[in-house]
CSV table of C-alpha atoms and ligand atoms in Angstrom, one decimal:
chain,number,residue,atom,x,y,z
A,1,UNK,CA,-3.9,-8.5,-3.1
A,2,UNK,CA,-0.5,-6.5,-2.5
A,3,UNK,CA,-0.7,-2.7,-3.2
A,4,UNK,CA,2.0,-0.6,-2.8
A,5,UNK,CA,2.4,3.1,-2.0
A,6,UNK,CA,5.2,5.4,-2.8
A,7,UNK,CA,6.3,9.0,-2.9
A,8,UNK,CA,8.6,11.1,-5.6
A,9,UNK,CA,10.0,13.2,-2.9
A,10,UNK,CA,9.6,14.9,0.0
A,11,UNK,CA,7.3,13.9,2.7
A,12,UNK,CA,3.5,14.1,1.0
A,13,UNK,CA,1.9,12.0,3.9
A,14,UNK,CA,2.4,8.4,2.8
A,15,UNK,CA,2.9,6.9,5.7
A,16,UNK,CA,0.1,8.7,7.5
A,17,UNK,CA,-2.5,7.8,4.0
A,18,UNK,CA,-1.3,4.2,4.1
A,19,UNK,CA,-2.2,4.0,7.6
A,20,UNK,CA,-5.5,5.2,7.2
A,21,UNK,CA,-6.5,3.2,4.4
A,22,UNK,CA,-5.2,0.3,6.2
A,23,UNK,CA,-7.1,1.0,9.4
A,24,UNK,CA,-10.7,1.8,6.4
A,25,UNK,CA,-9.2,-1.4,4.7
A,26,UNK,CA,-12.8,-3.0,3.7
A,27,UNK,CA,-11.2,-6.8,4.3
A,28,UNK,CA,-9.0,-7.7,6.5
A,29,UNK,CA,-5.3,-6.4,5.8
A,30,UNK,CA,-1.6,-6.0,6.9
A,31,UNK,CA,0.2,-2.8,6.8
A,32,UNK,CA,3.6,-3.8,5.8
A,33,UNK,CA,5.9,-1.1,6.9
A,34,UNK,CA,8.6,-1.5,3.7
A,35,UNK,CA,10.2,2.2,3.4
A,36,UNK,CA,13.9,1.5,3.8
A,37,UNK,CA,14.3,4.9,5.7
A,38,UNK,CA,12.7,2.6,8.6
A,39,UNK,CA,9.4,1.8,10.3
A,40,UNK,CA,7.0,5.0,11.5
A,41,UNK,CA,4.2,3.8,12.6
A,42,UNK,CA,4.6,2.3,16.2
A,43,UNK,CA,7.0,5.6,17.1
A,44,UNK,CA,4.0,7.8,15.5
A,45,UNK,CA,0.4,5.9,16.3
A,46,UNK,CA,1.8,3.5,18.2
A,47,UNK,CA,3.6,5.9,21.0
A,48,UNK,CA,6.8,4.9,21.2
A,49,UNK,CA,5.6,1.1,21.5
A,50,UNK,CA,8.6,-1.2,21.0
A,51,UNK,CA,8.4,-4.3,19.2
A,52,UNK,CA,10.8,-6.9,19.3
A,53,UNK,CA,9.8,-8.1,15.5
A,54,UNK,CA,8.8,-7.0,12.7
A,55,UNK,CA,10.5,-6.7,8.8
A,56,UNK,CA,14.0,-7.0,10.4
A,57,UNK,CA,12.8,-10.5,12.2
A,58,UNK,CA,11.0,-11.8,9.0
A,59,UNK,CA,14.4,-10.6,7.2
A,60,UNK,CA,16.2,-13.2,9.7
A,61,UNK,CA,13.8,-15.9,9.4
A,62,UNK,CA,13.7,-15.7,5.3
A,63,UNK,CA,17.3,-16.2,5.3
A,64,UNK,CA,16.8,-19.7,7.5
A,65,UNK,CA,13.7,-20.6,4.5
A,66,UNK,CA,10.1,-20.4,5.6
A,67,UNK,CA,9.5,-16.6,5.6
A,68,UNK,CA,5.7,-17.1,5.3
A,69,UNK,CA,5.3,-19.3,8.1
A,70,UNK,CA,6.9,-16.5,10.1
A,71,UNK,CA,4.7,-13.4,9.1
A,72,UNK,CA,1.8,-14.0,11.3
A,73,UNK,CA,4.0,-14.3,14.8
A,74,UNK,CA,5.7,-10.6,13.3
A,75,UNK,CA,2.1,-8.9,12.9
A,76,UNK,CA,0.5,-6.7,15.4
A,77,UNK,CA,-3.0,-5.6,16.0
A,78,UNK,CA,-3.8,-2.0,14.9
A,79,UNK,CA,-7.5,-2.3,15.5
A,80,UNK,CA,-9.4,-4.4,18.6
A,81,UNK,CA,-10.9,-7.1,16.3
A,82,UNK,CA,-7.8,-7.7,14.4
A,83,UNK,CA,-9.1,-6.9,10.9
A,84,UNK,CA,-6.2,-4.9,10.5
A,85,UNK,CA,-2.5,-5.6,11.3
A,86,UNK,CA,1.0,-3.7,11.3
A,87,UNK,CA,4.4,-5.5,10.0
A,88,UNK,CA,6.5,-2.8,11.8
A,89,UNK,CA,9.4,-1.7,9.1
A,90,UNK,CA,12.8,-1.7,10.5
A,91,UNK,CA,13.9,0.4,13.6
A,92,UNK,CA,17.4,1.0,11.5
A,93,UNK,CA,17.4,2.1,8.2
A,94,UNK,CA,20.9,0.9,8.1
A,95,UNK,CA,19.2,-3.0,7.9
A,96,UNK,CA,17.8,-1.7,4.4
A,97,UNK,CA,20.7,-2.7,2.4
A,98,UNK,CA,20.3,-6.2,4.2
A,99,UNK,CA,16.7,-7.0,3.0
A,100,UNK,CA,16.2,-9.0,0.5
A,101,UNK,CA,13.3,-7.7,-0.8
A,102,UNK,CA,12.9,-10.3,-3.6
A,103,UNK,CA,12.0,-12.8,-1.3
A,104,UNK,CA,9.6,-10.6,0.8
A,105,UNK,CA,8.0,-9.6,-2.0
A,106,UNK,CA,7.5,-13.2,-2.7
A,107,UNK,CA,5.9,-13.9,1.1
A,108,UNK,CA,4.1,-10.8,1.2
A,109,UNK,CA,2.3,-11.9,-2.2
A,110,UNK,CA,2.0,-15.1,-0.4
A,111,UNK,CA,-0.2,-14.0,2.2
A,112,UNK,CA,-2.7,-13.0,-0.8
A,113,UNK,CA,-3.7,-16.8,-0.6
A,114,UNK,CA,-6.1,-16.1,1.8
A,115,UNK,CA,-8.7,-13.5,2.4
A,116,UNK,CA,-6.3,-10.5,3.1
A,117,UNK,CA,-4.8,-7.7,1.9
A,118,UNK,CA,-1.3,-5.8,2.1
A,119,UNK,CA,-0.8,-2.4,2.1
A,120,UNK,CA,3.0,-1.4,1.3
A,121,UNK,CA,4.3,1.7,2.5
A,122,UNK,CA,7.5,2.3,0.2
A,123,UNK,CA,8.8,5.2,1.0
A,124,UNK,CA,10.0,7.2,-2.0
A,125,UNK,CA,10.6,6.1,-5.3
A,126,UNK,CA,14.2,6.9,-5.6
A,127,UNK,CA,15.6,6.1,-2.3
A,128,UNK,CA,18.4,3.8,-2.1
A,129,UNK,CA,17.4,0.0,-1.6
A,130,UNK,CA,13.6,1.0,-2.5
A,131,UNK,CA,11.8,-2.3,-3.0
A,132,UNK,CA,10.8,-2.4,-6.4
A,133,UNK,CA,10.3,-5.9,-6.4
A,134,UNK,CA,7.7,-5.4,-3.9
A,135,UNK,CA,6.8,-2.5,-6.4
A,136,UNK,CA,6.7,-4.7,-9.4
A,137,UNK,CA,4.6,-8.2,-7.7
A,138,UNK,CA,1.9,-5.5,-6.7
A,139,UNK,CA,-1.6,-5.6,-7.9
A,140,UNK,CA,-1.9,-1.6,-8.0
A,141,UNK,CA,1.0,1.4,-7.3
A,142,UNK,CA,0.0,4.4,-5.7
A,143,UNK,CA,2.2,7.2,-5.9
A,144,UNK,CA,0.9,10.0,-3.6
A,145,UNK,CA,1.3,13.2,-4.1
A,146,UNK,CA,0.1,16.9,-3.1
A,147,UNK,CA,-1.6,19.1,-5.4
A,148,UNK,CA,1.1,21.7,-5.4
A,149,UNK,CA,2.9,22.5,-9.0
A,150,UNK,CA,6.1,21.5,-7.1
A,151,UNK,CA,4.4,18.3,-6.1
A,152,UNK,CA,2.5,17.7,-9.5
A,153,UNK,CA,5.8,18.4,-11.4
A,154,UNK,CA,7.8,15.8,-9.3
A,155,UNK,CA,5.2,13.2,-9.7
A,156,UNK,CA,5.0,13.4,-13.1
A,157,UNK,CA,8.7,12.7,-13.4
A,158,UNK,CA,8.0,9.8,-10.9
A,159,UNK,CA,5.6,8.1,-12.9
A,160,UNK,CA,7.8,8.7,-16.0
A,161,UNK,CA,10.6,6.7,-14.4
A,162,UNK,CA,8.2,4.1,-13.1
A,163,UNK,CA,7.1,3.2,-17.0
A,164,UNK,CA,10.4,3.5,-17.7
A,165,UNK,CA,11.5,0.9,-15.3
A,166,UNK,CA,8.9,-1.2,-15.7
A,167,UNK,CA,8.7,-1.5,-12.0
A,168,UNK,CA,5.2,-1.8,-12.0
A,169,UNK,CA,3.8,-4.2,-14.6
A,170,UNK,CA,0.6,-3.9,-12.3
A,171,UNK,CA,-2.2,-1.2,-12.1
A,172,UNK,CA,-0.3,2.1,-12.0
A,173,UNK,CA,-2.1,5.2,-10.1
A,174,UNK,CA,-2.0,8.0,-8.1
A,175,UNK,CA,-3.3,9.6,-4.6
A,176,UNK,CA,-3.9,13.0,-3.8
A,177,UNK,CA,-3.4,14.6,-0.8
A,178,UNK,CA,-4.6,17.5,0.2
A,179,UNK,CA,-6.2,18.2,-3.6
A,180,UNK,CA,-7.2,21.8,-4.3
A,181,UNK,CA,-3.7,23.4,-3.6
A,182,UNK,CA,-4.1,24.7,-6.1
A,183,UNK,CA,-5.0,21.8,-8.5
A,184,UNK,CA,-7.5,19.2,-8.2
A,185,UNK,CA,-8.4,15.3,-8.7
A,186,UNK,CA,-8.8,15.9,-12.8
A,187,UNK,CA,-6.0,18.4,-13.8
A,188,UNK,CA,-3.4,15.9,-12.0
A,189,UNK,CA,-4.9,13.1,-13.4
A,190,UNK,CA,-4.5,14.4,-16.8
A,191,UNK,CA,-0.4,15.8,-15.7
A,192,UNK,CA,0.3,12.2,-14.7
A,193,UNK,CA,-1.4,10.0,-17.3
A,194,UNK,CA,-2.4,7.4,-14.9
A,195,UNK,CA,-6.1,7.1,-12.8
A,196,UNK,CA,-6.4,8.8,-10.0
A,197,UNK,CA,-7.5,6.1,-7.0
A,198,UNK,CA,-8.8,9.3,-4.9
A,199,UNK,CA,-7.9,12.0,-2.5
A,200,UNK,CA,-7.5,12.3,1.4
A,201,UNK,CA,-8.1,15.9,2.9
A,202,UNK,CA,-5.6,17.9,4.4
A,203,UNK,CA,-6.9,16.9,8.0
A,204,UNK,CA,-4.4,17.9,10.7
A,205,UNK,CA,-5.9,17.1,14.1
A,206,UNK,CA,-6.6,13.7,12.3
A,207,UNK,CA,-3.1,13.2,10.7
A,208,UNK,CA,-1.8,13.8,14.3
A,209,UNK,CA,-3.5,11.5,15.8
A,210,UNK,CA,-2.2,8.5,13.0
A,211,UNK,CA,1.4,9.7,12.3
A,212,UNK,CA,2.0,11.1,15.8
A,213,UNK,CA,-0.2,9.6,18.5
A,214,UNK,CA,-2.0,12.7,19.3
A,215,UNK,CA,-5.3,11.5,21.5
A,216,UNK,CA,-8.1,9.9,19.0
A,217,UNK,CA,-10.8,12.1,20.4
A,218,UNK,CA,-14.7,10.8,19.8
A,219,UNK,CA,-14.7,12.0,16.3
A,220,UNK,CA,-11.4,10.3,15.1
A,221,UNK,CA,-13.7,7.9,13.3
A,222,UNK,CA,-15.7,10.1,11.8
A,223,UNK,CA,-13.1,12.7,10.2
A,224,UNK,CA,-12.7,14.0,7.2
A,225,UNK,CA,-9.7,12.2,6.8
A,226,UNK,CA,-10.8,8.7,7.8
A,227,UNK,CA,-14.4,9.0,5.8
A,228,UNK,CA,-12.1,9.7,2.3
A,229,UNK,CA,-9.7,7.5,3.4
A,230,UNK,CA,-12.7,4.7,3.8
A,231,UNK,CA,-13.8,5.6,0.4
A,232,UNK,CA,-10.1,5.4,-1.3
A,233,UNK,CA,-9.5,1.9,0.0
A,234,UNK,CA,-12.7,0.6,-1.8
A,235,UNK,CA,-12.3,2.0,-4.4
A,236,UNK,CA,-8.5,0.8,-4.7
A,237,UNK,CA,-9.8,-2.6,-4.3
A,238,UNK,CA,-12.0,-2.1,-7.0
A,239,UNK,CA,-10.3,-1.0,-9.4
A,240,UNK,CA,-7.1,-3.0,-8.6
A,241,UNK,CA,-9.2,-6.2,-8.7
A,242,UNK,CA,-10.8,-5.5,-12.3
A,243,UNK,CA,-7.0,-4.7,-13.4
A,244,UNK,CA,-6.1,-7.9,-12.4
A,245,UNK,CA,-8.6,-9.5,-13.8
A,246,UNK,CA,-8.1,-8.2,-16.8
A,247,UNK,CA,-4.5,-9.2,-17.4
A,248,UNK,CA,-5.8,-12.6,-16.0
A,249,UNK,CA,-5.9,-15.5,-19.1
A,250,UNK,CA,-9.3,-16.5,-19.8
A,251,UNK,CA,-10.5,-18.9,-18.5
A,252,UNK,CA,-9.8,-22.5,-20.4
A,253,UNK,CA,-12.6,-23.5,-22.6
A,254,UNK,CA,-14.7,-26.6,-21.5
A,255,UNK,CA,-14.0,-29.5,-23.3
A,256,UNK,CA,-16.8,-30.5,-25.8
A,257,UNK,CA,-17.2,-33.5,-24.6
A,258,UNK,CA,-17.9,-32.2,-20.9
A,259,UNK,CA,-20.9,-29.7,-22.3
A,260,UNK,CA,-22.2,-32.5,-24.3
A,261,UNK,CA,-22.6,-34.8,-21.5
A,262,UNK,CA,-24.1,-31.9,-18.8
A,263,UNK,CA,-26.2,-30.9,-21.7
A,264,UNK,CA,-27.8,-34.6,-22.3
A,265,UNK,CA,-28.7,-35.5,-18.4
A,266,UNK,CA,-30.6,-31.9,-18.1
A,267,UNK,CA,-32.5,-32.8,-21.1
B,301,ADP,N1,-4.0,14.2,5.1
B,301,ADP,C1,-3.2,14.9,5.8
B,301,ADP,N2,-3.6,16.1,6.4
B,301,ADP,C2,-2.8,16.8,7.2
B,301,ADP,N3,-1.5,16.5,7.5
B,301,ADP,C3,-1.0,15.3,7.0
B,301,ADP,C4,-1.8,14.5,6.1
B,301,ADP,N4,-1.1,13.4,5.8
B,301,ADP,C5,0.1,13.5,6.4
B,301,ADP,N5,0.1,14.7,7.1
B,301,ADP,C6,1.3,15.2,7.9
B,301,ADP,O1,2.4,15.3,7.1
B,301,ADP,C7,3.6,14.9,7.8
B,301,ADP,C8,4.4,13.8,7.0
B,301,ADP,O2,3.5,12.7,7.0
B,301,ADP,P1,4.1,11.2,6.7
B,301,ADP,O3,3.0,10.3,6.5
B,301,ADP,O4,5.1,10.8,7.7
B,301,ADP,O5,4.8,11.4,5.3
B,301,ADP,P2,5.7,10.5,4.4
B,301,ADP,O6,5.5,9.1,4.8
B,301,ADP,O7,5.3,10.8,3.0
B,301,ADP,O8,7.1,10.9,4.7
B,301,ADP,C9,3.1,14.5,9.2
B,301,ADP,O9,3.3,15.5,10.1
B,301,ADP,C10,1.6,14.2,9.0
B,301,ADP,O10,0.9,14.5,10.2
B,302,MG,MG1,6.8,7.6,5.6
């Protein structure tokens, strides 16, 4: 399942949320670092960690045709077992206009086969060379957003442009971080017309350590910020699962002739 997060404007923490969902994920998952202002994570929680691959490599290997063969050799281990894996974005933005994100979209939906999830960090909505076709193959979009006015007002114009677009013919819904400044999980729900997949705290020390490196102490697990984010990400695969399955065709009926027979040798 692909699920992609995105911001209206300014800098409301999506890399940092995507990140800790990712690293909460409750099935094995890749991060896929997509935000065409370039890759975060392995300058942030990674500490300056250079990697040689990543989106720009899988870039190069789509245009010489097997981009999904390629994905695993670009992946990185966040955690020690594995479960959860970083596609580091690109080191310069300038490579956005490059990307063909068309046909990553295509091998990023691709790795879905199996057991595992992506995570998309976008970037914001109206950037130039946003992926929206990443946006529109996802199974769920997550705009995130704060819980200012300011923020509410500019995410409500966000989703508004996302219906309009039709960017996201998937589940379409919104994060909060940092709810209660002032408003809360219900009145922004309500603003925005779309569900609400959760909130992450304002958590500082714990934000530090993901989108900065700043030591994990003992606690890191156990923060406020990584207990919501565990109970976001299952509840983002719920609900993106039973949206799927919803816009799923039934299945086909079973031939007549096929009951008939089953029926007969249990009688
Ligand atoms: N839940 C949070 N609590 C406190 N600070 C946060 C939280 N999420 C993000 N931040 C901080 O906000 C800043 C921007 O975060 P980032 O994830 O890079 O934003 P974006 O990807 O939207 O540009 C960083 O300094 C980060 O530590
Ligand atoms: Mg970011």
């Amino acid at each position: 399942m692909l699920i992609a997060l995105c911001s209206a404007k300014g800098a409301p923490g999506v890399t940092t949320s995507a990140l800790a969902l990712a690293l909460s994920w409750p099935r094995p998952v890749v991060l896929a670092e997509l935000d065409p202002a370039g890759g975060d994570v392995l300058a942030g929680y990674g500490r300056g960690e250079i990697s040689a691959g990543g989106l720009a490599d899988l870039e190069l290997a789509a245009r010489r045709g097997g981009p999904a063969r390629h994905l695993d050799s670009q992946l990185l281990r966040l955690d020690s077992e594995g479960r959860a894996r970083l596609l580091p974005g690109l080191a310069d933005p300038a490579s956005a206009r490059h990307v063909d994100w068309d046909r990553l979209a295509a091998a990023l939906a691709a790795v879905e086969d199996g057991a595992i999830d992506v995570v998309a960090d976008c970037g914001r909505l109206r950037a130039e060379h946003f992926p929206a076709a990443v946006a529109h193959r996802a199974a769920a979009v997550v705009l995130a957003t704060g819980s200012s006015l300011r923020a509410v007002r500019a995410a409500t114009r966000a989703i508004a442009e996302l219906r309009e677009r039709e960017t996201c013919p998937g589940m379409l819904g919104t994060l909060v971080i940092g709810p209660g400044e002032p408003y809360g999980e219900r009145e922004i729900g309500e603003a925005l017309g779309v569900p609400v997949v959760g909130s992450l705290p304002r958590d500082q020390k714990a934000a530090a350590v993901l989108s900065d490196g700043a030591p994990a102490g003992r606690l890191f697990a156990q923060s406020a910020l990584l207990r919501a984010a565990r109970t976001v990400a299952t509840r983002l695969v719920e609900s993106a699962a039973a949206h799927e399955s919803r816009l799923m065709p039934p299945p086909a009926p079973v031939p007549a002739s096929v009951t008939t027979v089953g029926a007969s040798r249990v009688r």
